[in-house]
Coordinates of C-alpha atoms in Angstrom, one line a residue:
Chain A
S1 CA 8.4 -1.6 12.9
S2 CA 7.9 -5.1 12.5
E3 CA 8.3 -7.0 9.2
L4 CA 6.0 -9.2 6.9
T5 CA 7.3 -12.2 5.6
Q6 CA 5.9 -13.7 2.1
D7 CA 6.8 -16.5 -0.1
P8 CA 9.1 -14.8 -3.0
A9 CA 7.1 -16.8 -5.8
V10 CA 4.7 -19.5 -6.5
S11 CA 2.7 -21.2 -9.1
V12 CA -0.5 -23.0 -10.0
A13 CA -2.0 -24.5 -12.5
L14 CA -4.9 -22.6 -14.6
G15 CA -8.1 -23.0 -12.6
Q16 CA -6.6 -25.0 -9.4
T17 CA -6.3 -23.4 -6.0
V18 CA -3.2 -21.5 -4.6
R19 CA -2.5 -19.9 -1.1
I20 CA -0.1 -17.2 -0.3
T21 CA 0.8 -16.8 3.0
C22 CA 1.9 -13.8 5.2
Q23 CA 3.8 -13.9 8.1
G24 CA 4.4 -11.5 11.1
D25 CA 3.9 -10.9 14.6
S26 CA 1.7 -8.1 14.0
L27 CA -0.6 -10.3 12.8
R28 CA -1.8 -11.6 16.1
S29 CA -3.2 -8.2 16.5
Y30 CA -4.2 -6.9 13.3
Y31 CA -5.8 -8.4 10.0
A32 CA -3.7 -8.0 6.8
S33 CA -5.2 -6.5 3.6
W34 CA -3.9 -8.0 0.4
Y35 CA -3.5 -6.2 -2.6
Q36 CA -2.6 -7.1 -6.4
Q37 CA -0.3 -5.6 -8.7
K38 CA 0.4 -5.9 -12.2
P39 CA 2.9 -5.2 -13.8
G40 CA 3.4 -1.4 -15.1
Q41 CA 0.2 -0.7 -12.8
A42 CA -0.6 0.8 -9.1
P43 CA -1.7 -2.2 -6.4
V44 CA -5.3 -3.0 -5.9
L45 CA -6.8 -4.2 -3.2
V46 CA -8.4 -7.7 -3.0
I47 CA -9.3 -8.0 0.4
Y48 CA -9.2 -6.6 4.1
G49 CA -10.4 -7.5 7.3
K50 CA -11.7 -10.8 8.1
N51 CA -12.5 -12.1 4.6
N52 CA -14.0 -8.8 2.9
R53 CA -13.6 -8.4 -0.9
P54 CA -14.4 -4.8 -2.4
S55 CA -16.5 -4.4 -4.9
G56 CA -15.7 -5.7 -8.5
I57 CA -13.3 -8.0 -6.7
P58 CA -14.1 -11.9 -7.7
D59 CA -15.4 -14.0 -5.3
R60 CA -12.9 -16.9 -6.1
F61 CA -10.2 -14.2 -3.8
S62 CA -10.6 -15.1 -0.2
G63 CA -9.2 -14.4 3.1
S64 CA -8.1 -15.8 6.1
S65 CA -5.9 -15.8 9.1
S66 CA -3.9 -18.2 12.3
G67 CA -2.0 -17.0 14.5
N68 CA 0.9 -15.1 13.0
T69 CA -0.1 -15.9 9.7
A70 CA -2.4 -14.5 6.7
S71 CA -3.2 -16.2 3.5
L72 CA -5.3 -15.4 0.7
T73 CA -6.2 -17.6 -1.3
I74 CA -7.5 -17.7 -5.5
T75 CA -9.6 -20.8 -5.8
G76 CA -10.0 -21.9 -9.4
A77 CA -7.0 -19.2 -10.6
Q78 CA -7.3 -17.5 -13.6
A79 CA -5.0 -16.1 -16.4
E80 CA -5.7 -12.6 -15.4
D81 CA -4.5 -13.4 -11.8
E82 CA -1.0 -13.5 -12.5
A83 CA 0.5 -10.9 -10.9
D84 CA 2.8 -9.5 -7.6
Y85 CA 0.9 -9.8 -4.2
Y86 CA 1.5 -7.7 -0.9
C87 CA 0.2 -8.1 2.3
N88 CA -0.4 -5.1 4.4
S89 CA -1.0 -4.3 8.1
R90 CA -0.4 -1.9 10.9
D91 CA 3.1 -2.7 12.7
S92 CA 3.4 -4.6 16.2
S93 CA 5.0 -1.5 18.1
G94 CA 1.0 0.1 18.9
N95 CA 2.0 3.4 16.9
H96 CA -0.1 2.4 14.3
L97 CA 2.7 2.2 11.6
E98 CA 2.2 0.7 8.3
V99 CA 4.1 -2.0 7.0
F100 CA 3.6 -3.8 3.5
G101 CA 5.1 -8.1 2.9
T102 CA 8.0 -8.7 0.9
G103 CA 5.3 -9.6 -2.0
T104 CA 4.8 -12.8 -3.8
K105 CA 4.6 -13.4 -7.7
V106 CA 2.1 -15.9 -8.7
T107 CA 2.5 -17.3 -11.9
V108 CA -0.6 -19.4 -13.7
L109 CA 0.7 -22.0 -15.9
Chain B
Q1 CA -16.1 7.3 -7.6
V2 CA -13.1 8.7 -5.4
Q3 CA -10.0 9.0 -7.8
L4 CA -6.6 10.2 -6.3
Q5 CA -3.8 11.6 -8.9
E6 CA 0.1 12.1 -8.0
S7 CA 2.1 15.2 -9.7
G8 CA 5.4 16.7 -9.3
P9 CA 8.7 16.5 -10.7
G10 CA 10.1 13.6 -12.4
L11 CA 13.6 14.6 -11.6
V12 CA 15.1 15.8 -8.8
K13 CA 19.0 16.1 -8.0
P14 CA 20.6 14.8 -5.2
S15 CA 20.5 16.3 -2.2
E16 CA 18.0 18.2 -2.7
T17 CA 13.8 18.2 -2.0
L18 CA 11.6 15.8 -3.5
S19 CA 7.9 17.1 -3.8
L20 CA 5.0 15.7 -4.6
T21 CA 1.4 16.3 -4.5
C22 CA -1.8 14.1 -4.7
T23 CA -5.5 15.6 -5.7
V24 CA -8.3 14.2 -4.8
S25 CA -11.5 14.2 -6.8
G26 CA -14.8 12.5 -6.4
G27 CA -15.0 12.9 -2.8
S28 CA -13.8 14.3 0.3
I29 CA -10.3 14.6 2.1
S30 CA -11.9 15.4 5.3
S31 CA -12.0 11.9 6.1
Y32 CA -10.3 8.7 6.0
Y33 CA -6.1 8.7 6.4
W34 CA -4.1 9.7 3.1
S35 CA -1.2 7.6 2.2
W36 CA 2.5 7.9 0.3
I37 CA 3.8 4.5 -0.4
R38 CA 6.7 3.9 -3.0
Q39 CA 8.3 1.0 -5.2
P40 CA 11.7 1.2 -6.1
P41 CA 12.5 -0.5 -9.8
G42 CA 12.0 -4.1 -9.3
K43 CA 11.6 -3.6 -5.8
G44 CA 8.5 -4.1 -3.6
L45 CA 6.1 -1.9 -2.1
E46 CA 7.3 0.8 0.9
W47 CA 4.9 2.5 3.2
I48 CA 6.3 6.3 3.8
G49 CA 3.6 7.8 6.0
Y50 CA -0.2 8.9 6.0
I51 CA -1.7 12.3 7.4
Y52 CA -5.2 12.2 9.0
Y53 CA -7.5 15.1 7.4
S54 CA -6.7 16.6 10.8
G55 CA -3.6 17.0 10.4
S56 CA -1.9 13.9 12.5
T57 CA 0.5 12.3 10.7
N58 CA 2.6 8.8 11.2
Y59 CA 5.9 8.3 9.4
N60 CA 8.2 5.2 8.9
P61 CA 10.8 5.5 11.2
S62 CA 13.4 4.9 8.6
L63 CA 12.7 8.1 6.2
K64 CA 11.2 10.0 9.4
S65 CA 14.2 12.3 9.8
R66 CA 13.6 13.5 6.0
V67 CA 9.9 12.9 5.4
T68 CA 7.0 15.6 5.8
I69 CA 3.1 14.8 5.0
S70 CA 1.1 17.8 5.1
V71 CA -2.6 18.4 4.1
D72 CA -4.7 21.7 2.4
T73 CA -8.4 20.9 3.0
S74 CA -9.1 23.8 0.7
K75 CA -7.7 22.2 -2.2
N76 CA -8.3 18.4 -1.6
Q77 CA -4.8 17.6 -1.7
F78 CA -2.0 16.2 0.4
S79 CA 1.4 16.5 -0.4
L80 CA 5.2 14.9 -0.1
K81 CA 8.3 16.5 0.8
L82 CA 11.6 14.5 1.3
S83 CA 14.5 16.2 1.9
S84 CA 18.3 15.0 1.0
V85 CA 17.5 12.6 -1.4
T86 CA 19.9 10.4 -3.1
A87 CA 19.6 8.0 -5.7
A88 CA 17.8 5.2 -3.5
D89 CA 14.9 7.8 -3.7
T90 CA 14.3 6.8 -7.1
A91 CA 11.3 5.3 -7.2
V92 CA 7.6 5.0 -8.4
Y93 CA 5.5 7.0 -5.8
Y94 CA 1.9 6.5 -5.1
C95 CA -0.5 8.5 -3.0
A96 CA -3.4 6.3 -1.9
R97 CA -6.7 6.6 0.6
G98 CA -6.2 4.2 3.7
D99 CA -9.0 3.6 6.4
Y100 CA -9.0 1.4 9.8
D101 CA -10.9 0.5 12.1
I102 CA -11.2 -2.6 14.6
L103 CA -13.0 -4.8 13.2
T104 CA -11.4 -4.8 9.7
G105 CA -7.7 -3.5 10.9
S106 CA -6.3 -0.9 8.3
Y107 CA -6.5 -0.8 4.2
M108 CA -5.6 1.4 1.5
D109 CA -9.0 1.3 -1.1
V110 CA -8.0 3.9 -3.3
W111 CA -4.8 4.1 -5.1
G112 CA -3.5 7.2 -7.6
K113 CA -1.7 5.6 -10.3
G114 CA 1.8 6.4 -9.7
T115 CA 4.2 9.0 -10.9
T116 CA 8.0 8.2 -11.6
V117 CA 10.5 10.3 -9.5
T118 CA 14.2 9.6 -10.5
V119 CA 17.1 11.5 -8.5
S120 CA 19.9 12.0 -10.9
S121 CA 22.2 14.8 -11.5

């Protein structure tokens, strides 16, 4: 299966914008989905498809994709957005395997 | 709304088989696909495998020789068996509901709270 690579950590000032990226060959063929995970909790889906938000996810979360890179943008980051974020997609083997990104720790300053 | 709940032993001895069940409530298991994901302490998420309600499966190649996922539609449950466990299999194990289509790709929109499994003698 292919790999999805994320920056280990990013920080953002309260109210500012942060973009988290996910790189991998499979992203040329498949959309990424994005998950937020807070300590001791299960992951929560925040973005899927081209730029779809599940019910209850604030509109400050948005997604985009170009080439082999998918991005999750938080516009106007809030203290409660401090968490680990993981991307996920089908891999590039054609066998419909799933793969998760390495994860990014977002710190809100 | 749909909820998932993992259940099973929290402690498994090395070389034995880890067995977990995920119970689906508030909806039918007879659609979507159903995944197992794990997270070792302090590490990232690792996809283990999924099963469609029809019974077809797909597994992480790195675990494929040791993993079996099955579904019981009459009980609205699906299960994970991981054989020959070692300390490296110690993790929080999550079950999740997944969906996939050409327009959205794949995503997992409902997750269980997770259950901690420790492999130790």
